[in-house]
């Protein structure tokens, strides 16, 4: 056949191979659905009144969050009185704890916002007061830091009154 000018078309696949490919694809989809359906947590099919359940749980979680952060504030104050923290570092820790509490309680990104940003967002006045009167001057001002006892009380006020 040397010198032959005939062209041969490419070989075509038969319909059986296409049907086999669709069948395998259908099995994979059915298998994925089956795995997803069997591994999901089961829902309780009984009808219950859930109007009071989540509210009580939320109130309990928020109360626990307040208790946890009041305890953190007390530990920082105890460390300051034991002289393991300087006044400046104690106020820095109070600022960090209060901002983290606000973030966990309400979702506001307080740990990364400056005082001006917090004022612009109209946050609770107790936080603005604590940041402006106690923490910012102690952290950024030259000279001696403000007494952390007042900063601790301001932090407690923020945790107790935040809504």
XYZ file of N, CA and C in Angstrom:
489
model
N 0.788 -1.176 0.000
C 0.000 0.000 0.000
C 0.846 1.263 0.000
N 2.086 1.139 -0.227
C 2.851 2.361 -0.343
C 2.366 3.165 -1.543
N 2.302 4.428 -1.332
C 1.878 5.306 -2.398
C 0.375 5.418 -2.512
N -0.362 4.853 -1.576
C -1.817 4.925 -1.619
C -2.249 6.286 -1.097
N -3.174 6.929 -1.789
C -3.651 8.250 -1.392
C -4.973 8.191 -0.650
N -5.396 7.040 -0.220
C -6.674 6.928 0.481
C -6.529 7.390 1.931
N -7.558 8.077 2.426
C -7.609 8.486 3.830
C -8.579 7.583 4.562
N -8.203 7.182 5.716
C -9.072 6.351 6.535
C -9.630 7.205 7.672
N -10.938 7.197 7.868
C -11.517 7.985 8.964
C -11.137 7.365 10.311
N -11.149 8.196 11.391
C -10.827 7.638 12.712
C -11.895 6.639 13.142
N -11.487 5.712 13.960
C -12.428 4.689 14.434
C -13.418 5.329 15.398
N -14.661 4.978 15.284
C -15.717 5.501 16.138
C -15.992 4.507 17.264
N -16.325 5.071 18.441
C -16.715 4.215 19.548
C -18.147 3.774 19.328
N -18.462 2.615 19.812
C -19.823 2.115 19.704
C -20.703 2.696 20.801
N -22.023 2.572 20.641
C -22.978 3.099 21.614
C -22.856 2.394 22.956
N -22.399 1.226 22.980
C -22.255 0.486 24.234
C -21.304 1.166 25.204
N -20.214 1.739 24.674
C -19.249 2.418 25.535
C -19.833 3.694 26.141
N -20.614 4.422 25.376
C -21.246 5.644 25.890
C -22.250 5.295 26.978
N -23.039 4.250 26.741
C -24.000 3.821 27.762
C -23.285 3.359 29.026
N -22.170 2.667 28.864
C -21.390 2.229 30.024
C -20.863 3.443 30.804
N -20.385 4.471 30.116
C -19.882 5.676 30.785
C -20.996 6.378 31.555
N -22.190 6.511 30.944
C -23.321 7.118 31.648
C -23.745 6.274 32.845
N -23.688 4.967 32.720
C -24.044 4.084 33.833
C -23.092 4.243 35.004
N -21.795 4.306 34.720
C -20.800 4.498 35.782
C -20.994 5.864 36.442
N -21.253 6.884 35.641
C -21.502 8.218 36.188
C -22.736 8.224 37.083
N -23.801 7.550 36.656
C -25.021 7.468 37.467
C -24.755 6.722 38.769
N -23.961 5.663 38.727
C -23.616 4.931 39.952
C -22.805 5.806 40.910
N -21.883 6.595 40.392
C -21.095 7.484 41.254
C -21.974 8.538 41.922
N -22.895 9.107 41.168
C -23.801 10.107 41.740
C -24.696 9.473 42.789
N -25.232 8.292 42.495
C -26.090 7.600 43.464
C -25.297 7.226 44.712
N -24.059 6.806 44.554
C -23.223 6.464 45.699
C -22.926 7.673 46.565
N -22.631 8.806 45.940
C -22.369 10.029 46.705
C -23.612 10.469 47.464
N -24.771 10.380 46.819
C -26.015 10.743 47.493
C -26.276 9.804 48.665
N -26.028 8.520 48.476
C -26.256 7.534 49.529
C -25.334 7.794 50.724
N -24.078 8.082 50.458
C -23.137 8.387 51.545
C -23.590 9.635 52.292
N -23.991 10.670 51.561
C -24.445 11.905 52.207
C -25.709 11.666 53.019
N -26.628 10.874 52.494
C -27.893 10.625 53.193
C -27.686 9.772 54.437
N -26.784 8.822 54.386
C -26.596 7.919 55.524
C -25.696 8.496 56.612
N -24.896 9.481 56.289
C -23.979 10.028 57.300
C -24.480 11.309 57.944
N -25.591 11.841 57.513
C -26.157 13.044 58.132
C -26.788 12.685 59.467
N -26.745 13.590 60.435
C -27.420 13.305 61.703
C -28.927 13.221 61.491
N -29.515 12.311 62.206
C -30.955 12.099 62.048
C -31.719 13.195 62.781
N -32.817 13.612 62.173
C -33.683 14.603 62.798
C -34.741 13.889 63.608
N -35.075 14.486 64.730
C -36.148 13.940 65.548
C -37.472 14.299 64.891
N -38.298 13.306 64.662
C -39.543 13.545 63.946
C -40.692 13.938 64.860
N -40.460 14.000 66.167
C -41.536 14.388 67.072
C -41.710 15.895 67.025
N -42.925 16.325 67.157
C -43.208 17.757 67.158
C -43.029 18.295 68.565
N -42.135 19.246 68.710
C -41.897 19.860 70.015
C -41.967 21.366 69.860
N -42.233 22.016 70.966
C -42.262 23.473 70.973
C -40.852 23.964 71.271
N -40.165 24.460 70.258
C -38.789 24.914 70.418
C -38.697 26.412 70.659
N -39.813 27.050 70.928
C -39.776 28.502 71.086
C -39.023 28.924 72.344
N -39.020 28.119 73.390
C -38.331 28.484 74.622
C -36.933 27.884 74.716
N -36.672 26.765 74.046
C -35.401 26.059 74.147
C -34.195 26.880 73.733
N -34.122 27.343 72.496
C -32.937 28.080 72.076
C -32.740 29.390 72.828
N -33.809 30.054 73.214
C -33.679 31.305 73.945
C -32.999 31.062 75.290
N -33.422 30.024 76.004
C -32.806 29.724 77.288
C -31.348 29.343 77.107
N -31.058 28.581 76.070
C -29.685 28.194 75.811
C -28.833 29.420 75.502
N -29.344 30.340 74.713
C -28.608 31.551 74.372
C -28.348 32.404 75.606
N -29.358 32.572 76.441
C -29.189 33.359 77.662
C -28.160 32.698 78.566
N -28.196 31.375 78.658
C -27.244 30.655 79.489
C -25.820 30.813 78.948
N -25.653 30.717 77.646
C -24.329 30.866 77.044
C -23.799 32.281 77.265
N -24.654 33.281 77.100
C -24.209 34.659 77.291
C -23.856 34.931 78.748
N -24.622 34.359 79.667
C -24.288 34.512 81.087
C -22.956 33.847 81.392
N -22.735 32.681 80.832
C -21.470 31.979 81.036
C -20.308 32.781 80.443
N -20.540 33.409 79.298
C -19.506 34.235 78.680
C -19.148 35.415 79.581
N -20.161 36.045 80.170
C -19.899 37.154 81.096
C -19.077 36.679 82.300
N -19.466 35.544 82.869
C -18.746 35.009 84.034
C -17.296 34.708 83.666
N -17.095 34.121 82.502
C -15.742 33.779 82.055
C -14.870 35.026 81.916
N -15.418 36.079 81.331
C -14.618 37.285 81.127
C -14.442 38.082 82.415
N -15.412 38.051 83.306
C -15.209 38.689 84.614
C -14.095 37.982 85.375
N -14.007 36.667 85.225
C -12.927 35.907 85.851
C -11.573 36.286 85.239
N -11.524 36.457 83.936
C -10.272 36.870 83.285
C -9.825 38.240 83.786
N -10.779 39.142 83.930
C -10.458 40.487 84.427
C -9.894 40.394 85.838
N -10.505 39.556 86.672
C -10.025 39.391 88.043
C -8.607 38.815 88.061
N -8.325 37.861 87.177
C -6.976 37.283 87.129
C -5.936 38.323 86.714
N -6.289 39.179 85.771
C -5.352 40.235 85.357
C -5.105 41.197 86.515
N -6.175 41.556 87.224
C -6.020 42.453 88.370
C -5.175 41.794 89.459
N -5.380 40.513 89.694
C -4.567 39.792 90.680
C -3.098 39.746 90.258
N -2.843 39.539 88.969
C -1.458 39.534 88.483
C -0.810 40.904 88.656
N -1.573 41.970 88.456
C -1.033 43.310 88.654
C -0.694 43.534 90.127
N -1.596 43.113 91.000
C -1.337 43.303 92.442
C -0.185 42.440 92.930
N 0.031 41.295 92.274
C 1.163 40.435 92.630
C 2.452 40.916 91.956
N 2.367 42.007 91.220
C 3.485 42.639 90.534
C 4.101 41.760 89.438
N 3.301 40.875 88.854
C 3.783 40.123 87.692
C 3.457 40.850 86.390
N 2.605 41.864 86.475
C 2.277 42.714 85.325
C 2.519 44.166 85.702
N 3.089 44.927 84.790
C 3.226 46.367 85.023
C 1.868 47.025 84.807
N 1.752 48.266 85.218
C 0.484 48.986 85.051
C 0.130 49.113 83.568
N 1.118 49.405 82.748
C 0.879 49.540 81.309
C 0.418 48.207 80.714
N 1.088 47.114 81.069
C 0.707 45.799 80.536
C -0.642 45.336 81.072
N -0.952 45.700 82.309
C -2.264 45.337 82.855
C -3.368 46.039 82.074
N -3.189 47.334 81.801
C -4.191 48.051 81.007
C -4.262 47.517 79.577
N -3.132 47.116 79.033
C -3.126 46.509 77.703
C -3.928 45.206 77.711
N -3.749 44.397 78.745
C -4.506 43.142 78.860
C -5.995 43.406 79.069
N -6.331 44.415 79.867
C -7.752 44.762 80.041
C -8.367 45.158 78.699
N -7.642 45.953 77.933
C -8.132 46.364 76.619
C -8.345 45.149 75.721
N -7.379 44.245 75.715
C -7.486 43.046 74.881
C -8.664 42.182 75.299
N -8.840 41.982 76.603
C -9.925 41.136 77.104
C -11.287 41.754 76.797
N -11.419 43.054 77.014
C -12.705 43.713 76.760
C -13.050 43.659 75.275
N -12.078 43.919 74.427
C -12.330 43.870 72.984
C -12.695 42.452 72.532
N -12.026 41.463 73.081
C -12.338 40.076 72.721
C -13.730 39.698 73.206
N -14.107 40.158 74.393
C -15.462 39.898 74.891
C -16.502 40.486 73.946
N -16.304 41.728 73.552
C -17.256 42.379 72.644
C -17.342 41.603 71.333
N -16.202 41.125 70.852
C -16.197 40.347 69.615
C -16.960 39.042 69.773
N -16.730 38.326 70.860
C -17.419 37.052 71.070
C -18.898 37.248 71.356
N -19.241 38.295 72.065
C -20.640 38.519 72.442
C -21.476 38.973 71.255
N -20.941 39.926 70.481
C -21.777 40.536 69.444
C -21.263 40.352 68.024
N -20.061 39.851 67.860
C -19.517 39.685 66.518
C -18.837 40.926 65.970
N -18.865 42.024 66.713
C -18.190 43.247 66.290
C -16.684 43.007 66.318
N -15.988 43.410 65.293
C -14.552 43.157 65.190
C -13.753 44.132 66.045
N -14.100 44.241 67.294
C -13.471 45.212 68.191
C -11.970 45.008 68.360
N -11.438 43.776 68.341
C -9.989 43.645 68.523
C -9.149 44.310 67.436
N -9.717 44.557 66.271
C -8.925 45.146 65.190
C -9.373 46.560 64.830
N -10.313 47.113 65.571
C -10.803 48.461 65.285
C -10.142 49.474 66.215
N -9.805 50.625 65.675
C -9.261 51.713 66.485
C -10.402 52.388 67.240
N -10.042 53.220 68.191
C -11.051 53.917 68.988
C -11.967 54.759 68.098
N -11.406 55.438 67.121
C -12.232 56.246 66.207
C -13.222 55.380 65.434
N -12.799 54.180 65.044
C -13.702 53.264 64.335
C -14.841 52.814 65.238
N -14.517 52.557 66.504
C -15.556 52.143 67.451
C -16.561 53.273 67.672
N -16.057 54.499 67.780
C -16.951 55.649 67.953
C -17.834 55.807 66.720
N -17.245 55.660 65.534
C -18.009 55.811 64.287
C -19.101 54.750 64.165
N -18.875 53.582 64.726
C -19.888 52.519 64.660
C -20.950 52.662 65.740
N -20.766 53.595 66.646
C -21.775 53.856 67.669
C -21.902 52.744 68.690
N -20.775 52.210 69.142
C -20.828 51.116 70.113
C -21.252 51.637 71.483
N -21.457 50.719 72.394
C -21.919 51.029 73.744
C -20.980 52.056 74.393
N -21.533 53.074 75.045
C -20.698 54.126 75.643
C -19.706 53.614 76.687
N -20.022 52.528 77.366
C -19.100 52.008 78.377
C -17.778 51.579 77.746
N -17.830 51.000 76.555
C -16.599 50.588 75.874
C -15.791 51.809 75.436
N -16.462 52.797 74.891
C -15.772 54.018 74.461
C -15.122 54.704 75.657
N -15.845 54.770 76.771
C -15.317 55.395 77.983
C -14.090 54.643 78.495
N -14.187 53.319 78.560
C -13.064 52.524 79.060
C -11.845 52.671 78.159
N -12.064 52.628 76.859
C -10.944 52.739 75.930
C -10.331 54.145 75.978
N -11.176 55.161 75.973
C -10.686 56.538 75.908
C -10.083 57.057 77.197
N -10.631 56.646 78.345
C -10.160 57.185 79.627
C -9.101 56.332 80.298
N -9.101 55.027 80.038
C -8.203 54.152 80.795
C -7.145 53.476 79.935
N -7.563 52.825 78.862
C -6.626 51.959 78.140
C -5.751 52.722 77.155
N -6.328 53.566 76.313
C -5.518 54.293 75.337
C -4.483 55.196 76.008
N -4.872 56.000 77.003
C -3.844 56.840 77.640
C -2.736 56.015 78.299
N -3.087 54.882 78.895
C -2.068 54.063 79.555
C -1.139 53.396 78.558
N -1.681 53.023 77.415
C -0.887 52.278 76.443
C -0.039 53.215 75.585
N -0.609 54.325 75.142
C 0.056 55.154 74.142
C 0.680 56.442 74.675
N 0.303 56.886 75.850
C 0.807 58.155 76.374
C 2.182 57.958 77.014
N 3.024 58.962 76.870
C 4.314 58.951 77.553
C 4.089 59.180 79.042
N 4.968 58.664 79.858
C 4.857 58.872 81.289
C 4.196 57.694 81.976
N 3.827 57.895 83.236
C 3.261 56.773 83.997
C 1.874 56.377 83.484
N 1.600 55.100 83.621
C 0.296 54.579 83.184
C -0.767 54.880 84.230
N -2.007 54.882 83.800
C -3.138 55.087 84.703
C -3.288 53.843 85.575
N -3.741 54.036 86.802
C -3.902 52.929 87.743
C -4.820 51.847 87.153
N -4.355 50.611 87.066
C -5.157 49.536 86.486
C -6.397 49.173 87.301
N -6.479 49.596 88.558
C -7.687 49.301 89.337
C -8.899 49.978 88.697
N -8.720 51.210 88.242
C -9.814 51.897 87.546
C -10.099 51.233 86.207
N -9.051 50.761 85.532
C -9.237 50.048 84.272
C -9.970 48.734 84.464
N -9.696 48.061 85.587
C -10.392 46.801 85.879
C -11.870 47.058 86.115
N -12.171 48.116 86.848
C -13.585 48.431 87.100
C -14.294 48.836 85.811
N -13.600 49.566 84.948
C -14.188 49.927 83.654
C -14.421 48.680 82.804
N -13.498 47.729 82.857
C -13.670 46.477 82.107
C -14.867 45.696 82.634
N -15.016 45.647 83.949
C -16.179 44.955 84.533
C -17.483 45.632 84.101
N -17.470 46.956 84.056
C -18.669 47.684 83.622
C -19.027 47.330 82.186
N -18.028 47.256 81.314
C -18.297 46.893 79.919
C -18.895 45.497 79.844
N -18.308 44.548 80.558
C -18.790 43.160 80.491
C -20.199 43.050 81.064
N -20.471 43.754 82.140
C -21.804 43.653 82.763
C -22.887 44.356 81.953
N -22.548 45.463 81.289
C -23.587 46.263 80.637
C -23.680 46.057 79.135
N -22.775 45.299 78.545
C -22.803 45.125 77.089
C -24.062 44.382 76.679
N -24.684 44.837 75.625
C -25.915 44.192 75.146
C -25.836 43.926 73.675
